PDB file of C-alpha atoms in Angstrom:
ATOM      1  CA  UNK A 299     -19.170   6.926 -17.308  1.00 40.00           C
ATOM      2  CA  UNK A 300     -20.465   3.211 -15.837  1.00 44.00           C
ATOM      3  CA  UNK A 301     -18.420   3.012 -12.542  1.00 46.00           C
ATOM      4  CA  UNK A 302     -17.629  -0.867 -13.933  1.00 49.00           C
ATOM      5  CA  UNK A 303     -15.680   0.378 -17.125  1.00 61.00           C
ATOM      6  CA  UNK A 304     -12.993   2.740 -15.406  1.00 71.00           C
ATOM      7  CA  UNK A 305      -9.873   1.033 -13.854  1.00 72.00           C
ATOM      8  CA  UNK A 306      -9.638   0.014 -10.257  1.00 77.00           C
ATOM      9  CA  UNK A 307      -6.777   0.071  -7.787  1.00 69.00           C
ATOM     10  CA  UNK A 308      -6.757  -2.539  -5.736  1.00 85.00           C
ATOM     11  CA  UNK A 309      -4.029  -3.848  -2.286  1.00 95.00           C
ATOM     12  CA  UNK A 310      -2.335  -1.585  -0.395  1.00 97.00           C
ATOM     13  CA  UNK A 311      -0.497  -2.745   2.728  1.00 98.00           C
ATOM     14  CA  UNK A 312       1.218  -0.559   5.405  1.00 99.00           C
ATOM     15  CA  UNK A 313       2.921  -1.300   8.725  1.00 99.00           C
ATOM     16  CA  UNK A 314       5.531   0.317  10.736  1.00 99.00           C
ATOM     17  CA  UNK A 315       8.573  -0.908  11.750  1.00 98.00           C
ATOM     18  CA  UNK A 316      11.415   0.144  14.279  1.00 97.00           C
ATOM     19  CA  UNK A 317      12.522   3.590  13.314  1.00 96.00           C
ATOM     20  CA  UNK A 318       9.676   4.057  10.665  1.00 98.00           C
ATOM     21  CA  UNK A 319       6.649   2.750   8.104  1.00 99.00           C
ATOM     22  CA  UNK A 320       6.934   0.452   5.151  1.00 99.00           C
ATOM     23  CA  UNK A 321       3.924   1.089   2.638  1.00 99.00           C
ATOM     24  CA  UNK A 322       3.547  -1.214  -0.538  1.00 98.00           C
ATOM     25  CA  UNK A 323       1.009  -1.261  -3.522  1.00 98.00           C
ATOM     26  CA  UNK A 324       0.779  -4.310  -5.854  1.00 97.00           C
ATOM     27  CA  UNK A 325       0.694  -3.103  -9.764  1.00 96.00           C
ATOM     28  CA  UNK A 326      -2.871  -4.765 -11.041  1.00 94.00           C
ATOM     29  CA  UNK A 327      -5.470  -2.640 -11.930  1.00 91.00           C
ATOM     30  CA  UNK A 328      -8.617  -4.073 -13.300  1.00 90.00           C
ATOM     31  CA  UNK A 329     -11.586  -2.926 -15.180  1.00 88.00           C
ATOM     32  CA  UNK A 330     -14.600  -5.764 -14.251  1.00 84.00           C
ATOM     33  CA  UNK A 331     -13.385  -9.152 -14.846  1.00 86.00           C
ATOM     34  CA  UNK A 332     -10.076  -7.358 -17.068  1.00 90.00           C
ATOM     35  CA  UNK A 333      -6.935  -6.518 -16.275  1.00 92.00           C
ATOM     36  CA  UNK A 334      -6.568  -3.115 -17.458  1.00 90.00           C
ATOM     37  CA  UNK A 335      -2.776  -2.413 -16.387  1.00 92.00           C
ATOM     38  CA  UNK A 336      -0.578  -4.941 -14.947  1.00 94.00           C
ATOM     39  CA  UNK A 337       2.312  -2.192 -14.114  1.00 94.00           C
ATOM     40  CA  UNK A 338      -0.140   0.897 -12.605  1.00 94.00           C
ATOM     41  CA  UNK A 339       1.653   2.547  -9.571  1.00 96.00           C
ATOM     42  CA  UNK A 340      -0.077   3.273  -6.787  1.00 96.00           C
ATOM     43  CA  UNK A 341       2.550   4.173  -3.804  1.00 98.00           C
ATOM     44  CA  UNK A 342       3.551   7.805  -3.811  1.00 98.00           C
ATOM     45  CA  UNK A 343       5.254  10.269  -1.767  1.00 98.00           C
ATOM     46  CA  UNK A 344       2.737  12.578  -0.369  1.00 98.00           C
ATOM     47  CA  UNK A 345       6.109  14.857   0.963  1.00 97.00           C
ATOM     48  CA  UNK A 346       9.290  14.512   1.714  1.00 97.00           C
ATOM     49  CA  UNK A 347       7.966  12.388   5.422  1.00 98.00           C
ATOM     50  CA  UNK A 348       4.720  10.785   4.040  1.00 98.00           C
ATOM     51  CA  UNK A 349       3.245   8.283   1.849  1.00 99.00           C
ATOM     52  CA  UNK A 350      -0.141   7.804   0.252  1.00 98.00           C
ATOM     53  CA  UNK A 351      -1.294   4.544  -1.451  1.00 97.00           C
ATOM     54  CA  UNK A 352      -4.426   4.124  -3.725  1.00 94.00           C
ATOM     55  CA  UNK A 353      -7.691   1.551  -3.826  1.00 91.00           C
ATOM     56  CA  UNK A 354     -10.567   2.677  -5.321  1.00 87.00           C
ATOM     57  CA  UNK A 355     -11.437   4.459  -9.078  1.00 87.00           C
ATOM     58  CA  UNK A 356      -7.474   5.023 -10.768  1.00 87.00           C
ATOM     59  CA  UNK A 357      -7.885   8.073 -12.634  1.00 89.00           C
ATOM     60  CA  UNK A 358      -9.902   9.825 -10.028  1.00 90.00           C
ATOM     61  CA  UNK A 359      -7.349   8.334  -6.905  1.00 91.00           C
ATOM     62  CA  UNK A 360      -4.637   9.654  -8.753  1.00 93.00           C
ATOM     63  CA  UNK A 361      -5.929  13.138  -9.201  1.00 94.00           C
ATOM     64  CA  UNK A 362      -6.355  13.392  -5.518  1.00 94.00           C
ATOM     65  CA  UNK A 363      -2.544  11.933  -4.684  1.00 96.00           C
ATOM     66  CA  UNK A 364      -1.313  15.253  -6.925  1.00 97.00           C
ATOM     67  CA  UNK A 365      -3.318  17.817  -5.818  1.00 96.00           C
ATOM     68  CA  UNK A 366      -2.532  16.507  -2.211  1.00 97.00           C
ATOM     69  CA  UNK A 367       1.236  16.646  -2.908  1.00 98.00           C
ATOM     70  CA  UNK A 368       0.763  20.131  -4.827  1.00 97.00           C
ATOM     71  CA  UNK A 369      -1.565  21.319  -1.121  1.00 96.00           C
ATOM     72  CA  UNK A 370       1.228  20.391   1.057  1.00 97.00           C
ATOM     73  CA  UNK A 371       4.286  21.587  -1.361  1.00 96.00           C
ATOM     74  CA  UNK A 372       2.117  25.166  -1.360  1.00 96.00           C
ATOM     75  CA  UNK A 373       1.936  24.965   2.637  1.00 95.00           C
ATOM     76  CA  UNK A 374       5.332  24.685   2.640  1.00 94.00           C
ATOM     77  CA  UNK A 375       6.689  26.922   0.399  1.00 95.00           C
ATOM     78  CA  UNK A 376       4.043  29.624   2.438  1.00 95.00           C
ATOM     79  CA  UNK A 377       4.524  28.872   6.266  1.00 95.00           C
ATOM     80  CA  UNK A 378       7.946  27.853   5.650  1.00 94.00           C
ATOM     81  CA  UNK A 379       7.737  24.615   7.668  1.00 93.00           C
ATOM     82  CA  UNK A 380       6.172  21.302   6.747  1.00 94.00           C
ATOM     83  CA  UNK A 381       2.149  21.121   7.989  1.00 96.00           C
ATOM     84  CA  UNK A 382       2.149  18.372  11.050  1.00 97.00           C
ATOM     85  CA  UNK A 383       1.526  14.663  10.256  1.00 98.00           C
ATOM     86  CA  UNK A 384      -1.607  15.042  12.006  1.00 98.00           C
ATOM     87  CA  UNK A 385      -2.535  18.103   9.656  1.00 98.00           C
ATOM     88  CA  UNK A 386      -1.603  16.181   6.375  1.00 98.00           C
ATOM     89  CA  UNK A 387      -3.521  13.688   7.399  1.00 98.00           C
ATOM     90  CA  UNK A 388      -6.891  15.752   8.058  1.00 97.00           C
ATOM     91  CA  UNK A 389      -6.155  17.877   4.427  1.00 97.00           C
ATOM     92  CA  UNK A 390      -6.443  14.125   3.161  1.00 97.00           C
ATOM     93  CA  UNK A 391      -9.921  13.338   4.674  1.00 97.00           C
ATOM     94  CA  UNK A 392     -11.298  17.004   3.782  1.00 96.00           C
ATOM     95  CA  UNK A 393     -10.364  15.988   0.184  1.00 94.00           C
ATOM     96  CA  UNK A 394     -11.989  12.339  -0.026  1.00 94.00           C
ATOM     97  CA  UNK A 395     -14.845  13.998   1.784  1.00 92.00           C
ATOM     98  CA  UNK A 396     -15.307  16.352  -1.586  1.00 90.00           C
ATOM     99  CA  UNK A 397     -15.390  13.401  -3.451  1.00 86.00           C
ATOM    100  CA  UNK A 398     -18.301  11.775  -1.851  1.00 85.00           C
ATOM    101  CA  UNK A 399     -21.284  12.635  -4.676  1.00 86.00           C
ATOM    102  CA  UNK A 400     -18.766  10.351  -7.210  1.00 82.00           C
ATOM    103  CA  UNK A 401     -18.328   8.039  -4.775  1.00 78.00           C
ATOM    104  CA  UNK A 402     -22.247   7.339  -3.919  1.00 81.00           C
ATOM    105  CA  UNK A 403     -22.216   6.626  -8.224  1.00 81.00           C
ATOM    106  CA  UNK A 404     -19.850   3.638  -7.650  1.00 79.00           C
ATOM    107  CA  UNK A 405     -16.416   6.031  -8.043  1.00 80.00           C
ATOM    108  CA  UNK A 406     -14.884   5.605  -4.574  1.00 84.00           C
ATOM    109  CA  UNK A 407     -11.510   7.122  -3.714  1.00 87.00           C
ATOM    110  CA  UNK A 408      -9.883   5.005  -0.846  1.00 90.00           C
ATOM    111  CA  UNK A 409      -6.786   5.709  -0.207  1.00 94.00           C
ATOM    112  CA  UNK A 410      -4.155   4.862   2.594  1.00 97.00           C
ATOM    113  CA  UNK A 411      -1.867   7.204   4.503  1.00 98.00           C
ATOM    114  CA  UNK A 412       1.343   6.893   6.335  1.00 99.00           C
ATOM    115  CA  UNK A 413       4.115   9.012   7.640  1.00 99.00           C
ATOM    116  CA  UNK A 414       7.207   9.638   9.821  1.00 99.00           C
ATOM    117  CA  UNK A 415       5.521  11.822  12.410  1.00 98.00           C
ATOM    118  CA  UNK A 416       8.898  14.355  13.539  1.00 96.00           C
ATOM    119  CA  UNK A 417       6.887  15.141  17.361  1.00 95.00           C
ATOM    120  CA  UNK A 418       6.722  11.689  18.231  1.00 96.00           C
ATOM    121  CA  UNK A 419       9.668  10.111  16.985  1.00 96.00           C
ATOM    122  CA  UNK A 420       7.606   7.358  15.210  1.00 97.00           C
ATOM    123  CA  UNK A 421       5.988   6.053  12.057  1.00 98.00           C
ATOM    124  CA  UNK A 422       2.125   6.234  11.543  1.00 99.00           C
ATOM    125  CA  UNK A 423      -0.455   4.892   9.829  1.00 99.00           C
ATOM    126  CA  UNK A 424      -4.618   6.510   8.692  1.00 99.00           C
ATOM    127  CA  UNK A 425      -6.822   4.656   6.932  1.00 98.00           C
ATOM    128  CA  UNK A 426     -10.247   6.224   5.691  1.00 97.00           C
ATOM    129  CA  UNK A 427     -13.358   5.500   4.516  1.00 94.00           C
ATOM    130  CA  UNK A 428     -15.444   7.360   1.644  1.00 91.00           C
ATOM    131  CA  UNK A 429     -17.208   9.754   3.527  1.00 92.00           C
ATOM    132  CA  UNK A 430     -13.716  11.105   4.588  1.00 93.00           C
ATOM    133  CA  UNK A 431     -13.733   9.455   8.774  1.00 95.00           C
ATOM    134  CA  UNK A 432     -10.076   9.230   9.268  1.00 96.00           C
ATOM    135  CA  UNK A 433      -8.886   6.798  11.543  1.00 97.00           C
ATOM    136  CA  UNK A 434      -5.302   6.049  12.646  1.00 98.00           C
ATOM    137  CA  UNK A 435      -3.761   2.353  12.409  1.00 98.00           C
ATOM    138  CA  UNK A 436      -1.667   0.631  14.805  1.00 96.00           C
ATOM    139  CA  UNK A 437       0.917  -1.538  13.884  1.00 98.00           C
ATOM    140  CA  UNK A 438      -0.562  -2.004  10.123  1.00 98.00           C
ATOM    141  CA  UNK A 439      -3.471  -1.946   7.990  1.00 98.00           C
ATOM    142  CA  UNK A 440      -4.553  -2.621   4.423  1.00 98.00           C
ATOM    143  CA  UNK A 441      -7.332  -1.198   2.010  1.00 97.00           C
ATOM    144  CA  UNK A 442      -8.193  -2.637  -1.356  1.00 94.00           C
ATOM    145  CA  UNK A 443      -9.835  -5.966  -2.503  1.00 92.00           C
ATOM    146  CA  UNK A 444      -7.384  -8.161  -1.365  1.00 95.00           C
ATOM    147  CA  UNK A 445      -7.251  -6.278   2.105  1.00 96.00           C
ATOM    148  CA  UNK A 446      -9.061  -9.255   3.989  1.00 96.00           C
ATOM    149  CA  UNK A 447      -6.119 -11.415   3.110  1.00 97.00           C
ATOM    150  CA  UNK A 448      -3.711  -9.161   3.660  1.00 98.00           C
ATOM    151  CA  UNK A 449      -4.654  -8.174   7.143  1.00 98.00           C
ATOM    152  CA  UNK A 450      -4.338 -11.822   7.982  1.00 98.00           C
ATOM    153  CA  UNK A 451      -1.262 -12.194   6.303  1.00 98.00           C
ATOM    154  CA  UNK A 452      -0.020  -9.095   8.574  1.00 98.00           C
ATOM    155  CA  UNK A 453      -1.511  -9.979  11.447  1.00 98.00           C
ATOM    156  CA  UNK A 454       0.603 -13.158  11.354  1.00 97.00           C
ATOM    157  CA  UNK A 455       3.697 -12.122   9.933  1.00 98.00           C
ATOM    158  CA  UNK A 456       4.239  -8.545  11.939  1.00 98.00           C
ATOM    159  CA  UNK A 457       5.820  -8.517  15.455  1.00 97.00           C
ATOM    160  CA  UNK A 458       7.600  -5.691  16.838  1.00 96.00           C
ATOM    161  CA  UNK A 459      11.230  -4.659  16.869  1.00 95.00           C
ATOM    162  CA  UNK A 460      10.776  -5.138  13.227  1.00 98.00           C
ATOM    163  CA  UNK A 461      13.552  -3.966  11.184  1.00 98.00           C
ATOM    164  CA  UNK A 462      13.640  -2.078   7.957  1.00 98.00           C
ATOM    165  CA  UNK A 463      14.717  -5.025   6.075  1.00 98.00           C
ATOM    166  CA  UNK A 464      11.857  -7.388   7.795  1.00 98.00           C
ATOM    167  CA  UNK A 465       9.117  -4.793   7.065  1.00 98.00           C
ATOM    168  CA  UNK A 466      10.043  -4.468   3.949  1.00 98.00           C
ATOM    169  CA  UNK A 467       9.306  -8.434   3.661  1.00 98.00           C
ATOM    170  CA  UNK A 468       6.528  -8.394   5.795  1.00 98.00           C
ATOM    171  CA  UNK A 469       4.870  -5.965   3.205  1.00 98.00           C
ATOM    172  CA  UNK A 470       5.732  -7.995  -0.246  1.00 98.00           C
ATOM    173  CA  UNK A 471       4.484 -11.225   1.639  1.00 98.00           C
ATOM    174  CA  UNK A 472       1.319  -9.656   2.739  1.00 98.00           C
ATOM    175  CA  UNK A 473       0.989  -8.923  -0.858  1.00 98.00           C
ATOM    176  CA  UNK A 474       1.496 -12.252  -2.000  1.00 97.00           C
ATOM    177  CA  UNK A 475      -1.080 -13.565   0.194  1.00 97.00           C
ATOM    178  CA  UNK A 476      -3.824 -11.512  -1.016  1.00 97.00           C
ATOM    179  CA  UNK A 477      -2.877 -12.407  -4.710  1.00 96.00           C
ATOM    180  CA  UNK A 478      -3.253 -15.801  -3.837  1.00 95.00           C
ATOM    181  CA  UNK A 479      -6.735 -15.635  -3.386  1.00 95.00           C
ATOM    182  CA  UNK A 480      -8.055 -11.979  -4.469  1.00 95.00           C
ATOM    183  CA  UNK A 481      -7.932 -11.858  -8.591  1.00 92.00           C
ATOM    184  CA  UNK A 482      -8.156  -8.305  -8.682  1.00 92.00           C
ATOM    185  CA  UNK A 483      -4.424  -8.052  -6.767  1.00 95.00           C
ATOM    186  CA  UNK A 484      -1.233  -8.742  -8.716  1.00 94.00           C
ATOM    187  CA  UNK A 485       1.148 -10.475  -7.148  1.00 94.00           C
ATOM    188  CA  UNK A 486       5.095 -10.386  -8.527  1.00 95.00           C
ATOM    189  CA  UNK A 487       5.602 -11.247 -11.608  1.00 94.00           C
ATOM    190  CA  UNK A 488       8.740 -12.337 -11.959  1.00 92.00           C
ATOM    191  CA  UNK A 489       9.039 -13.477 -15.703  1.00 92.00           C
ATOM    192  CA  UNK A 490       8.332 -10.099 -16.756  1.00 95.00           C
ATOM    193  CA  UNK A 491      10.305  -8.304 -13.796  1.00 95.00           C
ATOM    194  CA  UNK A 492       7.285  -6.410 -12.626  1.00 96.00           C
ATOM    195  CA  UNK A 493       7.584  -5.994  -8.745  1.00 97.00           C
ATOM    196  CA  UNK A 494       5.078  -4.448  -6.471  1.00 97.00           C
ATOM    197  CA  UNK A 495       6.046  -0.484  -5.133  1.00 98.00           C
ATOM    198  CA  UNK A 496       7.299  -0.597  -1.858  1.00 99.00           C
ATOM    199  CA  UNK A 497       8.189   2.835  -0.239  1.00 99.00           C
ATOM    200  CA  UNK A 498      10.264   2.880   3.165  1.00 99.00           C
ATOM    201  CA  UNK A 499       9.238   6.298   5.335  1.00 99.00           C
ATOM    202  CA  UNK A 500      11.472   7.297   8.239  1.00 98.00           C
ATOM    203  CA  UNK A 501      13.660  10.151   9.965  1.00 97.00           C
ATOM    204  CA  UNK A 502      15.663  10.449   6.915  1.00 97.00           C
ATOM    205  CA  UNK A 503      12.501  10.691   4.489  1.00 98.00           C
ATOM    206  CA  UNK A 504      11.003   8.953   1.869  1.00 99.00           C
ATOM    207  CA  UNK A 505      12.696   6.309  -0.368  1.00 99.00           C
ATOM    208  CA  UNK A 506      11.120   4.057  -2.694  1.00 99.00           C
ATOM    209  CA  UNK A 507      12.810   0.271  -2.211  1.00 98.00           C
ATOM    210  CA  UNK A 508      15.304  -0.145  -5.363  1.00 98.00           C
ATOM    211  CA  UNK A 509      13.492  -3.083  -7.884  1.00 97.00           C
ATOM    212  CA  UNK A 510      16.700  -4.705  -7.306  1.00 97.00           C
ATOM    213  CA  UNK A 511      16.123  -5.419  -4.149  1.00 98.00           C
ATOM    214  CA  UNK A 512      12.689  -6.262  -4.040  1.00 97.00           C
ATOM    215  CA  UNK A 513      14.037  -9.227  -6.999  1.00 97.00           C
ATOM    216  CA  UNK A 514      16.001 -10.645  -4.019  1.00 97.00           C
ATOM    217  CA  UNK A 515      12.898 -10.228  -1.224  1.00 98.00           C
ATOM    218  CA  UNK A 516      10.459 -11.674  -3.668  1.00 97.00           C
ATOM    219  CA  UNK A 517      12.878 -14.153  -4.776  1.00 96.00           C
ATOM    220  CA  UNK A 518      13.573 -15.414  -1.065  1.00 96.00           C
ATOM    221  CA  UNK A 519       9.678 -15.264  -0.373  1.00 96.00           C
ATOM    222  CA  UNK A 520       9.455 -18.083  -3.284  1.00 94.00           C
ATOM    223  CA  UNK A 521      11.993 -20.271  -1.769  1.00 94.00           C
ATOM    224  CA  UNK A 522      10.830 -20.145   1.483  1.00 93.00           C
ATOM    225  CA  UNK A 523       7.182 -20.798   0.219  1.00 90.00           C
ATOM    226  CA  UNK A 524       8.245 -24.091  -2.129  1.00 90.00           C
ATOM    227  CA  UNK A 525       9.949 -25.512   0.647  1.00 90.00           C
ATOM    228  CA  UNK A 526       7.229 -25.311   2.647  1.00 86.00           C
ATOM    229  CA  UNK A 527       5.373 -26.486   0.042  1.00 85.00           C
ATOM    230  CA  UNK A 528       6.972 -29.404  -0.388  1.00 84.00           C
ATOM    231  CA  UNK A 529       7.051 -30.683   2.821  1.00 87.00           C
ATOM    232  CA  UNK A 530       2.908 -30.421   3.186  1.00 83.00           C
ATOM    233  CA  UNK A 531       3.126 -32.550   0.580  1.00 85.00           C
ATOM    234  CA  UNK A 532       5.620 -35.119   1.833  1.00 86.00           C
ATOM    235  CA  UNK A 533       3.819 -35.210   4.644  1.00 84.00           C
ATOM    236  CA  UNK A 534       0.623 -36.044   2.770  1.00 82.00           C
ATOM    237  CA  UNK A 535       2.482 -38.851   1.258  1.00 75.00           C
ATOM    238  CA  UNK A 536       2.650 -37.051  -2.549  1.00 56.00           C
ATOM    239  CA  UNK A 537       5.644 -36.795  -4.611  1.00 54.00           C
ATOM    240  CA  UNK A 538       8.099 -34.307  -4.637  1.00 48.00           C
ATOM    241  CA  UNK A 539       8.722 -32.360  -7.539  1.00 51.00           C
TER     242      UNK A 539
END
């Protein structure tokens, strides 16, 4: 298969927060200059403490996220106690690092991996690159197309003491920004209701953020950007609208 004609996953962001990690995907995938999917999910739970988001070649990044969560389920259900965050996290590179003869054709597997680690009391972030380097992120990170704007976006918008609630914004505006000006990222769309994944890890687990409530984030995240909006352009002397 031409790398160009399979579908590509593009932003994922991830930062942590007080008490935990926030890790959010936006839903475009694109095949060339087409969107091929506008609803493709690409935020998973890797356990029941861990997340793994996808860039890169769909089919093949999603075939890695299962037999990742199938690895770690079998680890479990044979030592009887979850691997270490640490140890999930090199399992993950040893698998991309399989993958390297596709990726040297053009189908690179990139993805991005967070987690409540239960030693240290904290959330975590790795980020990789194809030949399977791991490398743990501080603070936050993003992989993907629109990652360049993202990581701006982040580095702006995330201080610490963050709460769950404010990392949870911090992610869906980090989004937005890359949208803005990457065409291969989604942003929300709210006339057809599709919002981007967004995936809360802490000392209680995994849990996916409600659609619900993401309508009200990315709802608030409008507002706030119109009003600013109009102001720039009262101060450049235009009309409002």
């Amino acid at each position: 298969m031409d790398a160009p004609s399979a579908p590509h996953a593009t932003t994922i962001v991830a930062l942590t927060f007080d008490g935990g990690v926030v890790m959010a995907g936006d839903r475009r995938a694109t095949m060339g200059p087409t969107i091929a999917s506008r609803e493709i999910e690409k935020v998973f739970p890797a356990d029941e403490f861990s997340a793994v988001g996808i860039a890169g070649t769909a089919g093949l990044a999603v075939e890695l996220v299962r037999l990742f969560q199938l690895e770690l389920e079998h680890y479990e259900k044979i030592e009887g106690t979850l691997l270490s965050l640490d140890g999930k996290a090199n399992r993950l590179a040893t698998m991309i690092r399989s993958n390297l003869g596709l990726a040297m054709q053009g189908l690179a597997v990139v993805p991005l991996f967070c987690g409540f680690d239960l030693d240290r009391h904290r959330g975590r972030i790795f980020s990789y690159d194809i030949t399977g380097g791991r490398y743990e992120e501080h603070e936050h990170h993003s992989v993907g197309s629109g990652s360049v704007f993202a990581r701006g976006s982040l580095k702006k918008l995330w201080r610490p003491g963050l709460d769950v609630a404010g990392g949870v914004r911090v992610a869906v505006e980090a989004l937005v920004d890359a949208a803005d000006d990457d065409s291969a990222t989604g942003g929300p769309d709210e006339s057809r209701r599709i919002w981007p994944v967004v995936a809360t890890v802490t000392e209680a687990g995994y849990v996916r953020v409600p659609d619900d409530d993401l309508a009200r984030v990315v709802g608030d995240v409008t507002t706030a950007r119109r009003a600013e909006h109009d102001r720039s352009r009262l101060a450049r002397g235009g009309e409002q609208r």
